[in-house]
Short mmCIF file of N, CA, C and O in Angstrom, two decimals:
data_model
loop_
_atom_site.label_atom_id
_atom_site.label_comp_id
_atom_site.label_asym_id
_atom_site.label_seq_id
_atom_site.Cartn_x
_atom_site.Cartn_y
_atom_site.Cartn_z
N UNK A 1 0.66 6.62 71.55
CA UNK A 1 0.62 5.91 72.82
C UNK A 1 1.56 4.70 72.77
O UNK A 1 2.21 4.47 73.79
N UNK A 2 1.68 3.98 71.83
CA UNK A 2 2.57 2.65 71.80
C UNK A 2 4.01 2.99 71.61
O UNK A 2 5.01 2.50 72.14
N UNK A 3 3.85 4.14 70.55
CA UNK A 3 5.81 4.82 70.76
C UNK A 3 6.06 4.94 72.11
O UNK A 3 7.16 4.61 72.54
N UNK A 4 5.36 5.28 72.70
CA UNK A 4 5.42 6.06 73.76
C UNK A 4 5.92 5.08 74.89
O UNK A 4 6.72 5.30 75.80
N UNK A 5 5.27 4.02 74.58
CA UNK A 5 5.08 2.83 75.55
C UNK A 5 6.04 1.58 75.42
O UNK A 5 6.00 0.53 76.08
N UNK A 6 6.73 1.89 74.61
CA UNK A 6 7.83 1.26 73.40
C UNK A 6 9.11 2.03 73.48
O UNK A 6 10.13 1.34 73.48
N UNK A 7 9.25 3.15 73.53
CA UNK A 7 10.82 3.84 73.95
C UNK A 7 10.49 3.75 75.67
O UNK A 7 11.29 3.02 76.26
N UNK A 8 9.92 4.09 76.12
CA UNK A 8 9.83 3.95 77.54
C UNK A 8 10.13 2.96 78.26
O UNK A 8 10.91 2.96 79.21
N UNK A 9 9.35 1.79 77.71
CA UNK A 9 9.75 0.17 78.02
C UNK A 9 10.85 -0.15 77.91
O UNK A 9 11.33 -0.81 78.83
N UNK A 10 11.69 0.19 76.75
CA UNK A 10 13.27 -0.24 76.22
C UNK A 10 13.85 0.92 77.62
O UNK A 10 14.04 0.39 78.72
N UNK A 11 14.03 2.02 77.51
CA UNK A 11 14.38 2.80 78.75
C UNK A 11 14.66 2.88 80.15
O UNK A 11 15.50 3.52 80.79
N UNK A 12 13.15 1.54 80.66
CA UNK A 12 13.17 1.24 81.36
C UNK A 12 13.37 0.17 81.96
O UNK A 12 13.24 0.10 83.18
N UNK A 13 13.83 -1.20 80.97
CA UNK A 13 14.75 -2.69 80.62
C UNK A 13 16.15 -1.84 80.95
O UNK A 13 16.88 -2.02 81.93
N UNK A 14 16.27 -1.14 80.17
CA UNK A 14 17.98 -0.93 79.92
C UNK A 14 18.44 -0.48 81.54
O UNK A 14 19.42 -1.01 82.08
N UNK A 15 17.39 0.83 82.42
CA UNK A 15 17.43 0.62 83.84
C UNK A 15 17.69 -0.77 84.77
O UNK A 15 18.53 -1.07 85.63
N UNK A 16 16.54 -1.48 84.15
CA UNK A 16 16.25 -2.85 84.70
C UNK A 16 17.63 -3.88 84.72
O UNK A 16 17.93 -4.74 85.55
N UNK A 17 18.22 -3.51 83.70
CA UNK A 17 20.00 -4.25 83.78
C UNK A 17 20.33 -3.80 84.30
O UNK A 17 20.61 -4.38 85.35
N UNK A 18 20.71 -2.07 84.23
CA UNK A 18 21.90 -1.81 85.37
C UNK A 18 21.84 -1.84 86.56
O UNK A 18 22.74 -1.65 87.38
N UNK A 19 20.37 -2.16 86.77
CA UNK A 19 20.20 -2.57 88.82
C UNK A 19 20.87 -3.89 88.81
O UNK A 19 21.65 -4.10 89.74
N UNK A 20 20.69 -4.85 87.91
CA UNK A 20 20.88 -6.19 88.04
C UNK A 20 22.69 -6.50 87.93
O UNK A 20 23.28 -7.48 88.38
N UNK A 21 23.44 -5.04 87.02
CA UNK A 21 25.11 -5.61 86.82
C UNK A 21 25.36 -4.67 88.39
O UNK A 21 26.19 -5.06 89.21
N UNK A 22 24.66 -3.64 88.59
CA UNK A 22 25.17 -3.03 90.05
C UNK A 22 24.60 -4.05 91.35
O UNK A 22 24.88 -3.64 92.48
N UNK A 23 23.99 -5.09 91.28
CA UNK A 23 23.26 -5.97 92.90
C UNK A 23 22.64 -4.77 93.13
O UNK A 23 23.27 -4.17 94.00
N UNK A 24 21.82 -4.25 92.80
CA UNK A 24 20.91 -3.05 93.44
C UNK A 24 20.12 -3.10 93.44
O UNK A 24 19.50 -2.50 92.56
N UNK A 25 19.22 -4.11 94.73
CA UNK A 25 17.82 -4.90 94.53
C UNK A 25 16.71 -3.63 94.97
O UNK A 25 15.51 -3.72 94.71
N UNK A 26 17.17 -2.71 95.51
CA UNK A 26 16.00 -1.58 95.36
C UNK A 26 15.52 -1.00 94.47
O UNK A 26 14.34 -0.81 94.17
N UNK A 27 16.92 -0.53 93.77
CA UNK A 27 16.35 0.06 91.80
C UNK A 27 16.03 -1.01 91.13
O UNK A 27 15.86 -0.59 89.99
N UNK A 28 15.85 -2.03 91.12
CA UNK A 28 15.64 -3.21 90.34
C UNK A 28 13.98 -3.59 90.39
O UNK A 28 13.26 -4.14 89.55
N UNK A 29 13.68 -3.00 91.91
CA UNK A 29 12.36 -2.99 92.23
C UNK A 29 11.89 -2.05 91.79
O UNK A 29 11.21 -2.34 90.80
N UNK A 30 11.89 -0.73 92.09
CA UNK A 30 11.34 0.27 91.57
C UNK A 30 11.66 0.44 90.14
O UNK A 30 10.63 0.94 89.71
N UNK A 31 12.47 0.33 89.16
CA UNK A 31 12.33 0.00 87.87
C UNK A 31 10.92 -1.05 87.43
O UNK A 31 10.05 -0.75 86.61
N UNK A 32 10.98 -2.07 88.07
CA UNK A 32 10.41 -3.38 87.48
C UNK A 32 8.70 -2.78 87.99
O UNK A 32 7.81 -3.54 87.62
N UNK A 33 8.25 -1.52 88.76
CA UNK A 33 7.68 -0.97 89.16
C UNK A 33 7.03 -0.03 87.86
O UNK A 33 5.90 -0.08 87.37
N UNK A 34 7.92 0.63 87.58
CA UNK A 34 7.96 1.13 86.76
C UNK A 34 7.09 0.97 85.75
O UNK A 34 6.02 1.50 85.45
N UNK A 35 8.10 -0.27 85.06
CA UNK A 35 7.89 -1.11 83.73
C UNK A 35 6.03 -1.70 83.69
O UNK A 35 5.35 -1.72 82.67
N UNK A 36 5.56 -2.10 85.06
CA UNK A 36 4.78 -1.89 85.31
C UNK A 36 3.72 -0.91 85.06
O UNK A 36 2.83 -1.45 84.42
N UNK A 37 3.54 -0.03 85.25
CA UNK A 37 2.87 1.45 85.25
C UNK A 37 3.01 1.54 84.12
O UNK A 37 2.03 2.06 83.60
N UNK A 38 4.01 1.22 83.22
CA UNK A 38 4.26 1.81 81.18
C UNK A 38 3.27 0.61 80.78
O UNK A 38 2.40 0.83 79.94
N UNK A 39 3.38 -0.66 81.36
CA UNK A 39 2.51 -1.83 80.61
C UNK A 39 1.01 -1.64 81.06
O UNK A 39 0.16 -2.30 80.47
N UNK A 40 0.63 -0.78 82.08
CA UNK A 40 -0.78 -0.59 82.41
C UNK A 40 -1.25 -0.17 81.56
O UNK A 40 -2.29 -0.58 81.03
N UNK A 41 -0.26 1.16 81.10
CA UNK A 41 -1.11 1.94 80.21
C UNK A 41 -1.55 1.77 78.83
O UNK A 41 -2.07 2.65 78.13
N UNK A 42 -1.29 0.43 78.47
CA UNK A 42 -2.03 -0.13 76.97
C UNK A 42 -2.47 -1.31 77.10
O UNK A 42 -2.91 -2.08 76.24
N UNK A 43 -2.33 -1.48 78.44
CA UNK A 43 -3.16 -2.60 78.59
C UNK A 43 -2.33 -4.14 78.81
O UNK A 43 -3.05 -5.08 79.17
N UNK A 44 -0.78 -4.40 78.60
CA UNK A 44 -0.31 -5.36 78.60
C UNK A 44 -0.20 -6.50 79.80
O UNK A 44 0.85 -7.00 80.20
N UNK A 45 -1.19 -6.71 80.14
CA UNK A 45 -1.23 -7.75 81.09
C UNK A 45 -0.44 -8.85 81.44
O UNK A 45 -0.07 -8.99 82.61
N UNK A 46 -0.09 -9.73 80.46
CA UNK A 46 0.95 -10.57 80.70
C UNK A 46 2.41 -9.80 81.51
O UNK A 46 3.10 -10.24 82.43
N UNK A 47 2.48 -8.67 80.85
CA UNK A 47 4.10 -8.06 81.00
C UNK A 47 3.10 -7.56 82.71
O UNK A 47 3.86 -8.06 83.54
N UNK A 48 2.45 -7.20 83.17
CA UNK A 48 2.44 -6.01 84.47
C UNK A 48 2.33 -7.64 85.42
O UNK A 48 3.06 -7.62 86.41
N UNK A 49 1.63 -8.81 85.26
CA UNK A 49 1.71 -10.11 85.90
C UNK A 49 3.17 -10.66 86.18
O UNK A 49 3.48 -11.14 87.27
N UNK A 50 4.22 -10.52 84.89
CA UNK A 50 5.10 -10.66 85.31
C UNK A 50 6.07 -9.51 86.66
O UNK A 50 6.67 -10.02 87.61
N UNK A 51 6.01 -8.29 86.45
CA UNK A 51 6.69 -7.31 86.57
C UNK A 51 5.87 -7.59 88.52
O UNK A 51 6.58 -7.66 89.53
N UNK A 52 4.36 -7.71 88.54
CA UNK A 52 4.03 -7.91 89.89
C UNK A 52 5.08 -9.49 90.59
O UNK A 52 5.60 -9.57 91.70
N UNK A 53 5.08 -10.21 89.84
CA UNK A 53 5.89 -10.97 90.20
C UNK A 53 7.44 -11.03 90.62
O UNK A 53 7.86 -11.55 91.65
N UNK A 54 8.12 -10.50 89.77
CA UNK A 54 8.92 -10.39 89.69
C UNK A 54 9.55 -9.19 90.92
O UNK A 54 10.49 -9.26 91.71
N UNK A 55 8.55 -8.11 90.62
CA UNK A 55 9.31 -6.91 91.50
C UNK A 55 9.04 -7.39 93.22
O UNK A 55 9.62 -6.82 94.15
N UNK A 56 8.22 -8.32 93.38
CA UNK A 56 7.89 -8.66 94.87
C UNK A 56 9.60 -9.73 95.55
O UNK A 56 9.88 -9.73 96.75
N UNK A 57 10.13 -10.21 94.91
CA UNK A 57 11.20 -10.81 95.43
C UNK A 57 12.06 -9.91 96.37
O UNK A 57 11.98 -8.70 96.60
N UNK A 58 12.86 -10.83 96.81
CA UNK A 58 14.14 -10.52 98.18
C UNK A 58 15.23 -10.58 97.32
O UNK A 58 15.58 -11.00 96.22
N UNK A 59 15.88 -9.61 98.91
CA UNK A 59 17.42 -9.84 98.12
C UNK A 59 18.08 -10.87 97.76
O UNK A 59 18.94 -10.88 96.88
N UNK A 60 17.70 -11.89 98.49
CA UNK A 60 18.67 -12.77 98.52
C UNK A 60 18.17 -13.33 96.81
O UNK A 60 18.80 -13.16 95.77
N UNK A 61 16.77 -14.06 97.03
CA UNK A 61 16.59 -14.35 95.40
C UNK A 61 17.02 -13.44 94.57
O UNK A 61 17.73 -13.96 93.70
N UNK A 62 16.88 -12.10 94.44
CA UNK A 62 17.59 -10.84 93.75
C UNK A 62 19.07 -11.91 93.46
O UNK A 62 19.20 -12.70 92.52
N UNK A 63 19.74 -11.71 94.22
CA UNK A 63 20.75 -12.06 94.07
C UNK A 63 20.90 -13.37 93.30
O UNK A 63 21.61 -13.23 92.31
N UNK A 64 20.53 -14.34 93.45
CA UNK A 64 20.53 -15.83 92.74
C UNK A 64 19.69 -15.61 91.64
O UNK A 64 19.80 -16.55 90.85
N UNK A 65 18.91 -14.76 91.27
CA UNK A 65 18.47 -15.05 89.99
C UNK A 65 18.12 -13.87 88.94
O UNK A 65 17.79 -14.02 87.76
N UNK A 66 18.26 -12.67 89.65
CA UNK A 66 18.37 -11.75 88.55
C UNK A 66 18.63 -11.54 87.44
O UNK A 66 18.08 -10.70 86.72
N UNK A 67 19.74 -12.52 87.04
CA UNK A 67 19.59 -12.36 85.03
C UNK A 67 18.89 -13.02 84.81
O UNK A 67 18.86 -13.06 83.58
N UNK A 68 17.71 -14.15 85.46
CA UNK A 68 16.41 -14.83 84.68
C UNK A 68 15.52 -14.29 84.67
O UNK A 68 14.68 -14.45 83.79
N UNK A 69 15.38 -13.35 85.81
CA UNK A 69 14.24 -12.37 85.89
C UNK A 69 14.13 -11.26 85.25
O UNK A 69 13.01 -10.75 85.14
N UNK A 70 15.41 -10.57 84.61
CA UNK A 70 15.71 -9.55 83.53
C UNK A 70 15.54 -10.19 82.41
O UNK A 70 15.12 -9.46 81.51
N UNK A 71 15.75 -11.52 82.06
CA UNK A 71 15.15 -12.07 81.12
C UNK A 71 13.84 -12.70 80.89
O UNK A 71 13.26 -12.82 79.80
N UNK A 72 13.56 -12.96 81.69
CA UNK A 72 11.72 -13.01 81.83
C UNK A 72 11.00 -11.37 81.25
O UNK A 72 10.24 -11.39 80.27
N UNK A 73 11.25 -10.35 81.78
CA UNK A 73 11.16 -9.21 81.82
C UNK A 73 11.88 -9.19 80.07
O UNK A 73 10.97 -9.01 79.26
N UNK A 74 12.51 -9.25 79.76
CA UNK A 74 12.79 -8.86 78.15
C UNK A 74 11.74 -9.76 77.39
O UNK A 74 10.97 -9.30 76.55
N UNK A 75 11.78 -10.84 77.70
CA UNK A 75 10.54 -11.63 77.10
C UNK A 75 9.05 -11.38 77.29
O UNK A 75 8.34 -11.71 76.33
N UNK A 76 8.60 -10.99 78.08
CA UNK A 76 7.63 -10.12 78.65
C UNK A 76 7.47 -9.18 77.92
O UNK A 76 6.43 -9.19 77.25
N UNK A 77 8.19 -8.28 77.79
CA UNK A 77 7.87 -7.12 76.66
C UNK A 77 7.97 -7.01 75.32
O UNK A 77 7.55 -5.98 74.79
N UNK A 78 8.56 -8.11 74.52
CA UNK A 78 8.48 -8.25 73.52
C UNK A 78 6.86 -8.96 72.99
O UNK A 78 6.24 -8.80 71.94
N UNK A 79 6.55 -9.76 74.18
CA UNK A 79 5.36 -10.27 73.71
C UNK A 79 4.49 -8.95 73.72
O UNK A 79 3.81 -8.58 72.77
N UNK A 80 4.59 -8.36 74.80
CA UNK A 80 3.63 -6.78 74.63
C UNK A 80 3.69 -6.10 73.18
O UNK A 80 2.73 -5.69 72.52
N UNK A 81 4.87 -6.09 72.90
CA UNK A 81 5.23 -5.38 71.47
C UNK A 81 3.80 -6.04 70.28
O UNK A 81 2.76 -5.65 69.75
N UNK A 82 4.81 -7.44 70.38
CA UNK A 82 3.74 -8.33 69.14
C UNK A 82 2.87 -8.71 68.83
O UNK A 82 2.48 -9.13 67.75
N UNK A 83 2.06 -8.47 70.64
CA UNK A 83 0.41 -8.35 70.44
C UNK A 83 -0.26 -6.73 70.15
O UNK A 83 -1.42 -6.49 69.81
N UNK A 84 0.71 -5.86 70.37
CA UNK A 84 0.00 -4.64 70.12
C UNK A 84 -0.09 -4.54 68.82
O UNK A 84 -1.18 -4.26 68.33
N UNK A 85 1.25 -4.77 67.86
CA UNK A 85 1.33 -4.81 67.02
C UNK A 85 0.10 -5.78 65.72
O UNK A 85 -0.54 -5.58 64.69
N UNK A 86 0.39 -6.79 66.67
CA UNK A 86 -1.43 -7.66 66.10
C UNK A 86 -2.11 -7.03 65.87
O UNK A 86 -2.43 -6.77 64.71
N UNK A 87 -2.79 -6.36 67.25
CA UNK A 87 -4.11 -5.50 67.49
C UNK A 87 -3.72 -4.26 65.98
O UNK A 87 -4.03 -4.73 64.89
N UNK A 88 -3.30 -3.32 65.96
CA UNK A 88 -2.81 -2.16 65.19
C UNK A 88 -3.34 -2.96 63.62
O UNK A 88 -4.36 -2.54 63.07
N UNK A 89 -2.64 -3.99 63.08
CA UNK A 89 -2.56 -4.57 61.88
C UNK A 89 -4.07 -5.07 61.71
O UNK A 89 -4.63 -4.87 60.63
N UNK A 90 -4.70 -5.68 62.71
CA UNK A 90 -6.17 -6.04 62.45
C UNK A 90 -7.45 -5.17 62.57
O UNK A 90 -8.61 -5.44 62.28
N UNK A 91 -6.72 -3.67 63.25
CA UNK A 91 -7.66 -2.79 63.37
C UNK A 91 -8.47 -2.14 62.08
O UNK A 91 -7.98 -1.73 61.03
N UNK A 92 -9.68 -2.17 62.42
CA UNK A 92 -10.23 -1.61 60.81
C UNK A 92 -10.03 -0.10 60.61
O UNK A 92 -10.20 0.68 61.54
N UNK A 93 -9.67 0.33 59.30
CA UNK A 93 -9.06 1.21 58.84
C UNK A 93 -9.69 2.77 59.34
O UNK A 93 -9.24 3.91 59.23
N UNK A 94 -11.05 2.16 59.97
CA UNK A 94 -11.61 3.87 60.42
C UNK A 94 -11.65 3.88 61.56
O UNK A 94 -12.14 4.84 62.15
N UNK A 95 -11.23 2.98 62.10
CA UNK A 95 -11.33 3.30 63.54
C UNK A 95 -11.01 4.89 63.97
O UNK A 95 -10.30 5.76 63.44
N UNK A 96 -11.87 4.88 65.18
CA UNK A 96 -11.85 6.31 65.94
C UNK A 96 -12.04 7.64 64.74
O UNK A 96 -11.71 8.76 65.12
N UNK A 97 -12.53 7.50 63.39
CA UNK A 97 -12.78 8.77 62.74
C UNK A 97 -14.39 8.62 63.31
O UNK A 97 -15.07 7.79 63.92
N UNK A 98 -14.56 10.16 62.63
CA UNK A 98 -16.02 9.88 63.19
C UNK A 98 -16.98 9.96 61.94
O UNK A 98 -16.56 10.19 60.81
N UNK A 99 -18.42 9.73 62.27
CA UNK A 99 -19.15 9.26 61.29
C UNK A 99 -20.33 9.85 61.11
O UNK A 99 -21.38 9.36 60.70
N UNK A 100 -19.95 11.61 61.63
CA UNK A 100 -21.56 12.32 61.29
C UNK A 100 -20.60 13.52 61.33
O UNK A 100 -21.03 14.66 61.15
#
């Protein structure tokens, strides 16, 4: 699930630029939409708070600030990374086997 959620995310950043070098505030939305829906699915809250934020803007802000918001959005998912990664490292070693 986290590979999963981890090539997808990078997949869908690397989308998330080329709306931002093309001014293409519709794919930029529906990407950041996206990115969204991949961070639901493990739970990353901080990153889907940003991505609700972020994907609600206009063109015009689109336009004035899109590489802070692609960078908010890269920062955003790295923190997703390093808390999953937390969680994984502190998990106890049997989790989910079973015990009868």
């Amino acid at each position: 699930l986290i590979q999963g959620y981890t090539t997808e995310g990078k997949d869908i950043l690397l989308s998330i630029e080329a709306a931002c070098k093309n001014h293409n505030h519709a794919n930029f939305c529906d990407t950041v939409h996206a990115l969204k829906s991949n961070a639901a699915n493990v739970g990353a809250i901080t990153l889907m708070a940003v991505c609700s934020d972020v994907g609600a803007i206009g063109i015009v802000e689109f336009s004035q600030y899109r590489d802070s918001y692609l960078e908010e959005l890269r920062e955003a998912f790295k923190l997703s990374l390093t808390t999953l990664a937390e969680i994984i490292k502190t998990a106890p070693d049997d989790l989910g086997k079973s015990s009868g």
